[in-house]
CSV table of C-alpha atoms in Angstrom, one decimal:
chain,number,residue,atom,x,y,z
A,21,MET,CA,67.6,97.0,91.3
A,22,GLU,CA,67.3,100.7,92.5
A,23,ARG,CA,70.0,102.2,94.8
A,24,GLN,CA,67.8,101.9,98.4
A,25,GLN,CA,67.8,98.0,97.1
A,26,LYS,CA,71.3,97.4,96.2
A,27,ILE,CA,72.1,99.0,99.4
A,28,THR,CA,69.2,97.2,101.9
A,29,GLN,CA,69.7,94.1,100.0
A,30,PHE,CA,70.7,91.9,102.6
A,31,ILE,CA,68.1,93.2,105.2
A,32,SER,CA,65.4,91.4,106.3
A,33,SER,CA,61.8,92.7,106.6
A,34,GLY,CA,61.3,93.5,110.5
A,35,ALA,CA,65.0,93.4,111.0
A,36,LYS,CA,66.1,95.4,114.2
A,37,GLY,CA,68.4,98.1,113.2
A,38,ILE,CA,71.0,101.3,112.6
A,39,GLU,CA,71.3,104.0,109.9
A,40,ILE,CA,73.9,106.6,110.7
A,41,GLY,CA,73.1,109.9,108.7
A,42,PRO,CA,70.5,109.6,107.1
A,43,TRP,CA,70.4,113.7,106.9
A,44,CYS,CA,67.0,114.5,103.9
A,45,ASN,CA,67.6,110.8,101.9
A,46,PRO,CA,66.8,107.9,105.0
A,47,LEU,CA,67.4,104.3,103.1
A,48,THR,CA,65.9,102.3,106.1
A,49,PRO,CA,63.0,105.0,107.8
A,50,LYS,CA,60.6,104.6,110.3
A,51,ARG,CA,58.1,106.0,108.2
A,52,ALA,CA,58.6,103.1,106.2
A,53,GLY,CA,57.1,100.1,108.6
A,54,TYR,CA,61.9,99.8,108.9
A,55,ASP,CA,63.0,99.2,113.2
A,56,CYS,CA,65.8,101.5,113.5
A,57,THR,CA,67.7,103.9,115.8
A,58,VAL,CA,69.2,106.5,114.1
A,59,ILE,CA,72.1,108.1,115.2
A,60,ASP,CA,73.5,111.4,114.4
A,61,VAL,CA,75.9,114.0,115.3
A,62,PHE,CA,72.6,116.3,115.5
A,63,ASP,CA,69.4,116.1,116.6
A,64,THR,CA,66.8,116.3,115.2
A,65,THR,CA,66.1,120.0,115.4
A,66,THR,CA,69.8,121.5,114.4
A,67,LEU,CA,69.2,118.5,111.4
A,68,GLN,CA,66.3,120.3,110.6
A,69,ALA,CA,67.4,123.7,110.8
A,70,ARG,CA,70.1,123.1,108.5
A,71,ALA,CA,68.3,122.4,105.8
A,72,ARG,CA,65.8,125.2,105.7
A,73,ALA,CA,69.0,127.0,105.9
A,74,ASP,CA,69.9,124.6,102.6
A,75,LYS,CA,69.2,126.1,99.3
A,76,SER,CA,69.8,122.6,97.6
A,77,ILE,CA,67.3,121.4,100.1
A,78,THR,CA,64.0,120.9,99.6
A,79,GLN,CA,61.4,121.3,101.6
A,80,GLU,CA,60.2,117.6,100.5
A,81,GLN,CA,63.5,116.5,101.9
A,82,GLU,CA,63.2,119.4,104.4
A,83,SER,CA,60.3,117.0,105.3
A,84,ILE,CA,61.5,113.4,105.4
A,85,ILE,CA,64.3,113.6,107.9
A,86,GLU,CA,63.8,110.8,110.6
A,87,ASN,CA,63.5,111.7,114.8
A,88,VAL,CA,67.1,111.3,115.9
A,89,ASP,CA,67.3,108.6,118.7
A,90,LEU,CA,71.2,108.7,120.0
A,91,VAL,CA,73.7,111.5,119.0
A,92,GLY,CA,77.0,112.0,118.8
A,93,SER,CA,79.8,110.2,115.8
A,94,SER,CA,80.1,106.9,114.5
A,95,SER,CA,83.3,106.3,115.6
A,96,GLN,CA,81.2,106.1,119.2
A,97,ILE,CA,79.3,103.8,117.5
A,98,ALA,CA,79.8,100.9,120.2
A,99,GLU,CA,79.5,103.5,123.5
A,100,LEU,CA,75.9,105.3,122.4
A,101,VAL,CA,74.6,101.6,121.9
A,102,LYS,CA,75.5,100.7,125.1
A,103,SER,CA,74.2,103.9,126.9
A,104,VAL,CA,70.9,102.0,125.8
A,105,ASN,CA,71.9,98.5,127.3
A,106,ALA,CA,71.1,97.3,123.5
A,107,LEU,CA,75.1,96.0,122.5
A,108,GLY,CA,74.6,92.6,120.1
A,109,GLU,CA,71.0,93.7,119.9
A,110,PHE,CA,70.8,95.4,115.9
A,111,ASP,CA,69.9,93.1,112.5
A,112,TYR,CA,72.1,95.4,110.9
A,113,VAL,CA,74.1,98.6,110.5
A,114,ILE,CA,73.5,100.8,107.2
A,115,SER,CA,75.1,104.2,106.4
A,116,SER,CA,75.3,106.3,102.9
A,117,HIS,CA,78.8,108.6,102.5
A,118,ASN,CA,79.4,108.5,106.7
A,119,LEU,CA,82.9,106.0,106.4
A,120,GLU,CA,84.9,108.6,104.8
A,121,HIS,CA,83.9,110.9,107.4
A,122,VAL,CA,85.5,108.7,110.3
A,123,PRO,CA,88.4,109.0,112.0
A,124,ASP,CA,89.1,105.6,113.3
A,125,LEU,CA,87.6,103.2,111.2
A,126,ILE,CA,89.3,100.1,113.3
A,127,LYS,CA,87.5,101.9,116.3
A,128,PHE,CA,84.1,101.8,114.1
A,129,PHE,CA,84.4,98.4,112.8
A,130,GLN,CA,85.6,97.5,115.4
A,131,GLY,CA,82.3,99.3,117.1
A,132,CYS,CA,79.4,97.9,114.5
A,133,GLU,CA,81.1,94.0,116.3
A,134,GLU,CA,79.6,95.2,119.3
A,135,VAL,CA,76.4,96.8,118.2
A,136,LEU,CA,75.5,93.7,115.8
A,137,LYS,CA,74.1,90.1,116.4
A,138,ILE,CA,75.9,87.4,115.0
A,139,ASP,CA,75.6,87.0,111.3
A,140,GLY,CA,75.0,90.5,111.4
A,141,VAL,CA,74.8,92.8,108.6
A,142,LEU,CA,77.0,95.9,107.9
A,143,SER,CA,75.8,97.7,104.4
A,144,MET,CA,77.4,100.7,103.6
A,145,ALA,CA,77.2,103.3,100.3
A,146,ILE,CA,81.1,104.4,99.7
A,147,PRO,CA,81.7,107.2,97.9
A,148,ASP,CA,84.4,106.7,94.8
A,149,ARG,CA,87.9,109.1,94.2
A,150,ARG,CA,87.7,109.0,90.9
A,151,GLY,CA,84.0,109.6,91.1
A,152,CYS,CA,83.1,113.0,93.1
A,153,PHE,CA,85.5,116.0,94.2
A,154,ASP,CA,88.4,113.6,95.9
A,155,TYR,CA,89.3,112.8,91.6
A,156,PHE,CA,93.5,114.3,92.0
A,157,ARG,CA,93.8,112.8,96.0
A,158,PRO,CA,95.2,109.8,96.6
A,159,ASN,CA,94.2,106.3,98.1
A,160,SER,CA,95.0,105.6,101.6
A,161,SER,CA,96.9,104.0,102.6
A,162,LEU,CA,97.4,100.8,105.7
A,163,ALA,CA,99.7,102.8,107.6
A,164,ASP,CA,97.9,105.8,108.2
A,165,ILE,CA,95.2,103.7,109.5
A,166,LEU,CA,96.9,102.3,111.4
A,167,GLU,CA,98.0,105.0,113.0
A,168,ALA,CA,95.2,106.3,113.2
A,169,HIS,CA,93.8,103.6,115.7
A,170,TYR,CA,97.0,103.7,117.1
A,171,THR,CA,97.3,107.7,118.0
A,172,ASN,CA,93.3,107.2,119.0
A,173,ARG,CA,92.3,110.1,116.2
A,174,GLU,CA,89.4,111.8,116.7
A,175,ARG,CA,89.5,114.6,114.4
A,176,PRO,CA,90.4,114.9,111.1
A,177,SER,CA,94.1,115.3,110.9
A,178,ALA,CA,95.8,118.9,109.2
A,179,ALA,CA,97.1,116.5,106.3
A,180,GLN,CA,93.8,114.2,106.0
A,181,ILE,CA,92.1,118.5,105.9
A,182,PHE,CA,95.7,120.0,103.9
A,183,GLU,CA,94.4,117.3,101.2
A,184,HIS,CA,90.4,117.8,100.5
A,185,CYS,CA,91.2,121.3,100.8
A,186,SER,CA,94.6,121.4,98.3
A,187,LEU,CA,93.2,118.8,95.9
A,188,TYR,CA,89.9,120.1,96.1
A,189,ALA,CA,88.3,118.6,92.4
A,190,ARG,CA,85.8,119.8,89.4
A,191,GLN,CA,84.9,119.5,86.3
A,192,VAL,CA,84.6,122.0,83.6
A,193,ILE,CA,82.5,121.7,80.6
A,194,ASP,CA,82.5,125.0,78.4
A,195,GLY,CA,82.9,127.0,81.3
A,196,VAL,CA,80.9,126.4,83.8
A,197,SER,CA,82.1,124.2,87.1
A,198,HIS,CA,80.5,121.3,88.0
A,199,SER,CA,81.4,119.4,91.6
A,200,GLY,CA,78.6,116.0,90.9
A,201,PHE,CA,79.6,113.5,88.4
A,202,HIS,CA,80.8,110.1,87.9
A,203,THR,CA,83.9,107.3,87.0
A,204,GLY,CA,84.7,107.6,83.7
A,205,VAL,CA,84.2,111.3,83.0
A,206,ILE,CA,86.5,113.0,80.8
A,207,ALA,CA,89.6,113.2,82.5
A,208,THR,CA,90.8,116.7,80.9
A,209,ASN,CA,87.6,118.0,82.1
A,210,ILE,CA,88.9,117.2,85.6
A,211,GLU,CA,90.2,120.5,87.7
A,212,PRO,CA,91.4,121.3,91.3
A,213,PHE,CA,90.4,124.3,92.7
A,214,GLU,CA,93.2,126.9,92.4
A,215,THR,CA,93.5,127.7,96.0
A,216,LEU,CA,96.9,125.9,97.1
A,217,THR,CA,98.5,129.1,98.8
A,218,GLU,CA,95.2,129.6,100.5
A,219,THR,CA,94.7,126.1,101.6
A,220,PHE,CA,98.4,126.5,103.2
A,221,ASP,CA,98.0,129.7,104.6
A,222,ILE,CA,95.3,128.2,106.1
A,223,TRP,CA,97.3,125.2,107.8
A,224,LYS,CA,99.4,126.9,108.5
A,225,ALA,CA,97.5,129.5,111.4
A,226,ARG,CA,95.8,126.6,112.4
A,227,LEU,CA,99.2,124.9,113.2
A,228,LEU,CA,100.5,127.8,115.1
A,229,SER,CA,97.8,128.8,117.1
A,230,ASP,CA,97.2,124.9,117.6
A,231,ASP,CA,93.8,124.9,117.1
A,232,LYS,CA,91.4,122.5,117.8
A,233,LEU,CA,87.9,123.1,115.8
A,234,TYR,CA,86.5,119.6,113.7
A,235,ILE,CA,87.1,120.5,110.2
A,236,ASP,CA,84.5,118.0,108.3
A,237,VAL,CA,86.6,116.6,105.4
A,238,HIS,CA,86.6,112.8,103.9
A,239,CYS,CA,89.4,111.7,106.2
A,240,TRP,CA,89.5,108.1,103.5
A,241,THR,CA,90.1,107.9,99.8
A,242,PHE,CA,89.1,105.2,98.3
A,243,THR,CA,88.7,102.9,95.1
A,244,PRO,CA,86.0,100.0,95.4
A,245,SER,CA,89.3,97.7,94.6
A,246,SER,CA,91.6,99.8,97.2
A,247,PHE,CA,89.5,99.6,99.9
A,248,GLU,CA,89.1,95.7,99.4
A,249,LEU,CA,92.8,95.0,100.1
A,250,ILE,CA,93.0,97.7,103.2
A,251,PHE,CA,89.7,95.4,104.9
A,252,THR,CA,90.9,92.3,103.8
A,253,GLU,CA,94.9,93.4,105.8
A,254,LEU,CA,93.1,94.0,108.3
A,255,SER,CA,90.8,91.3,109.1
A,256,PHE,CA,94.3,88.7,108.2
A,257,LEU,CA,96.4,91.6,111.4
A,258,GLY,CA,93.8,90.6,113.4
A,259,LEU,CA,92.3,93.3,113.7
A,260,THR,CA,88.7,92.9,113.0
A,261,LYS,CA,85.9,89.9,113.1
A,262,LEU,CA,83.8,91.3,110.4
A,263,GLU,CA,84.3,89.4,107.1
A,264,LEU,CA,83.1,91.6,103.9
A,265,PHE,CA,81.3,89.4,101.0
A,266,LYS,CA,80.5,92.2,98.6
A,267,VAL,CA,81.5,94.8,97.1
A,268,GLU,CA,79.7,96.2,94.1
A,269,ALA,CA,81.0,99.5,91.9
A,270,ILE,CA,78.1,101.9,91.2
A,271,GLY,CA,78.5,105.0,89.6
A,272,GLY,CA,80.5,107.1,91.6
A,273,GLU,CA,80.1,105.5,94.6
A,274,PHE,CA,80.8,101.3,95.6
A,275,HIS,CA,78.5,99.8,97.8
A,276,VAL,CA,80.3,97.0,101.0
A,277,HIS,CA,78.6,94.3,103.2
A,278,PHE,CA,80.2,93.0,105.7
A,279,ARG,CA,78.5,89.4,108.2
A,280,ASN,CA,79.9,89.7,111.7
A,281,ARG,CA,81.2,86.6,112.7
A,282,GLU,CA,82.1,85.2,116.3
A,283,ASN,CA,85.9,85.0,116.2
A,284,ILE,CA,88.2,86.2,113.5
A,285,ALA,CA,88.7,84.6,110.2
A,286,ARG,CA,92.0,82.6,110.4
A,287,TRP,CA,93.7,83.2,106.5
A,288,ASP,CA,95.7,80.4,104.1
A,289,LYS,CA,98.7,82.4,104.5
A,290,LYS,CA,99.8,81.6,101.2
A,291,GLU,CA,95.6,82.1,99.9
A,292,PHE,CA,96.3,86.0,101.6
A,293,TYR,CA,99.1,87.2,99.7
A,294,GLU,CA,97.9,85.6,96.4
A,295,ARG,CA,94.9,87.9,97.0
A,296,ARG,CA,96.5,90.5,98.3
A,297,LEU,CA,98.6,90.6,95.4
A,298,LYS,CA,95.3,90.7,93.0
A,299,LEU,CA,94.0,93.4,95.2
A,300,LEU,CA,97.2,95.3,94.3
A,301,GLN,CA,97.4,94.7,90.6
A,302,ASN,CA,92.8,95.7,90.7
A,303,ILE,CA,93.9,99.3,91.7
A,304,ASN,CA,96.4,100.2,89.2
A,305,ASP,CA,93.5,98.6,86.6
A,306,GLU,CA,91.3,101.1,88.7
A,307,ASN,CA,93.9,104.9,88.7
A,308,CYS,CA,93.7,104.1,85.2
A,309,VAL,CA,90.4,105.3,84.2
A,310,THR,CA,91.6,109.1,85.3
A,311,SER,CA,94.4,108.5,82.9
A,312,PRO,CA,94.1,111.0,80.1
A,313,LEU,CA,96.5,109.0,78.0
A,314,PHE,CA,95.1,105.6,78.9
A,315,GLN,CA,91.2,107.6,78.0
A,316,ARG,CA,92.4,108.6,74.6
A,317,TYR,CA,94.0,105.1,74.4
A,318,VAL,CA,90.5,104.1,74.9
A,319,SER,CA,88.7,106.4,73.1
A,320,GLU,CA,90.9,105.2,70.1
A,321,ILE,CA,90.1,101.4,70.3
A,322,GLU,CA,86.8,102.0,70.3
A,323,GLN,CA,87.0,104.3,66.9
A,324,HIS,CA,88.8,101.4,65.6
A,325,ASN,CA,86.4,98.7,66.2
A,326,GLN,CA,83.3,101.2,64.9
A,327,ASN,CA,85.6,102.0,61.8
A,328,ARG,CA,85.6,98.1,61.8
A,329,VAL,CA,82.5,96.7,62.1
A,330,ALA,CA,81.4,99.9,59.1
A,331,VAL,CA,83.5,97.5,57.1
A,332,GLU,CA,82.4,94.7,58.0
A,333,ALA,CA,79.2,95.9,57.3
A,334,GLN,CA,79.9,97.1,54.2
A,335,LEU,CA,81.8,94.3,53.7
A,336,GLN,CA,78.1,92.4,54.7
A,337,GLU,CA,76.8,95.1,52.4
A,338,HIS,CA,78.8,94.0,48.9
A,339,GLN,CA,78.5,90.3,49.3
A,340,GLN,CA,74.1,90.7,49.7
A,341,ASN,CA,74.4,92.4,46.4
A,342,LEU,CA,76.9,90.3,44.8
A,343,GLU,CA,74.3,87.1,45.9
A,344,TYR,CA,71.2,89.3,45.0
A,345,GLN,CA,73.2,89.2,41.7
A,346,ARG,CA,74.2,85.8,41.6
A,347,LEU,CA,71.4,85.0,42.0
A,348,THR,CA,69.5,87.7,39.2
A,349,LEU,CA,72.5,85.6,36.8
A,350,GLU,CA,70.1,82.3,38.1
A,351,LYS,CA,67.6,83.1,37.7
A,352,HIS,CA,68.2,85.1,33.6
A,353,LYS,CA,69.7,81.8,33.4
A,354,ASN,CA,66.9,79.2,34.2
A,355,LEU,CA,65.3,81.6,31.2
A,356,VAL,CA,68.0,81.7,28.7
A,357,GLU,CA,67.6,77.1,29.1
A,358,GLN,CA,64.0,77.0,29.1
A,359,GLN,CA,63.7,79.3,25.6
A,360,LEU,CA,66.9,77.3,24.2
A,361,GLU,CA,64.6,73.7,25.7
A,362,ARG,CA,61.7,75.7,23.6
A,363,VAL,CA,63.3,76.3,20.0
A,364,GLU,CA,65.4,72.6,20.4
A,365,HIS,CA,62.1,71.2,21.2
A,366,GLU,CA,59.8,73.2,17.7
A,367,LEU,CA,63.1,72.3,15.7
A,368,SER,CA,63.0,69.0,16.3
A,369,ASN,CA,59.4,68.9,15.4
A,370,SER,CA,59.9,71.5,12.1
A,371,GLN,CA,62.4,68.5,11.4
A,372,MET,CA,59.9,66.4,12.0
A,373,VAL,CA,57.6,67.3,9.2
A,374,ILE,CA,60.1,68.7,6.6
A,375,ALA,CA,61.4,64.3,7.3
A,376,ALA,CA,57.7,62.9,6.7
A,377,LEU,CA,57.1,66.0,4.0
A,378,LYS,CA,59.6,64.1,2.2
A,379,ASN,CA,58.9,60.4,2.7
A,380,SER,CA,54.8,61.4,1.7
A,381,SER,CA,53.7,61.0,-1.6
A,382,SER,CA,53.3,64.6,-2.5
A,383,TRP,CA,56.8,65.1,-2.0
A,384,LYS,CA,57.3,62.5,-5.1
A,385,PHE,CA,55.5,63.5,-7.0
A,386,THR,CA,55.8,66.8,-7.1
A,387,ALA,CA,59.7,66.4,-7.8
A,388,PRO,CA,59.7,67.4,-11.3
A,389,LEU,CA,58.3,70.2,-11.2
A,390,ARG,CA,59.8,71.4,-8.1
A,391,TYR,CA,63.2,70.3,-10.6
A,392,ALA,CA,61.2,72.9,-13.6
A,393,ILE,CA,61.0,75.2,-10.9
A,394,GLY,CA,64.2,74.9,-10.3
A,395,LYS,CA,66.0,75.4,-13.6
A,396,LEU,CA,63.5,78.3,-14.7
A,397,ARG,CA,64.7,80.3,-11.2
A,398,THR,CA,68.6,79.7,-13.1
A,399,ALA,CA,68.1,80.6,-16.3
A,400,LEU,CA,66.3,83.7,-15.4
A,401,ARG,CA,69.4,84.8,-12.9
A,402,ALA,CA,71.5,84.4,-15.7
A,403,PRO,CA,73.1,86.6,-17.4
A,404,GLU,CA,71.6,88.3,-21.2
């Protein structure tokens, strides 16, 4: 399946849904027949103007920008939908690379519960921090997500802005920086921008001035297992009715799919803590991908395997040569045996002929003559 198909795989034809911030790459566009309400922080005119000002956006991409139906933050999804009297009427909510920008994740999840029908689907594509500019940032914690919710956080915190800017990473190949990459790239090619001093000065200035300007950054950073862990913990704590039923890692992002349930899940305590431990272990395994030491180890293992395959190929070739030589010798042996059999047959025939000759009357009749000839030969050979 293509990316769009993977993200929309649980959305049925004719379903009524919401897409959050589709920008220039809508997943469920109205022009394709989707009954989709678009939510964005900017209205249509502003989005088009921003696209024209962005040199990386083509005219074709600009032309597919969706008309925005509800203007506002996805954190306010429930309030926005309530304003048009449509709570509980949607079959799906879908978004791509939006969740990491949401200041209050719990409020967003709870808002989706209000917007969706029972058994409605929430599907999202989320960047994997190991495959984007968040490469050097730590995974987000449950503690910070809980704090954001219970302090009604409406914008990225100063700490999140500082971390985003001070650890912003790029891939450097032959001295050239590349902003985009995927999981599994060579770890030693990833470098943070050298802007720590500048970021610190800006952070201090904002704190001293009590600047409330909204700065859009990645509030949250995840790997597939770290996201699944946090959501599982939120479910166990009774903070969401959504049920996470599929997580799929795809290159530099991962896709998650939820169903809206009527009631909060009741977890078996033993089952939850076993699941939690497994996810914590998985997170450590995932972090190995960003380790130069681990990558060298993997490279050595791969080289060892390649050498082993080469040796096995040489051994197989040698065995084939030996088998060829064996078959050749077997063929020669058969030929020699056939020749020997013919010689023995001919010798046997000769012996039979000689025996018959000796038993013949002519042989007996010429016996005195042969005797005389023998004597004569002896006499001729004798010295004078």
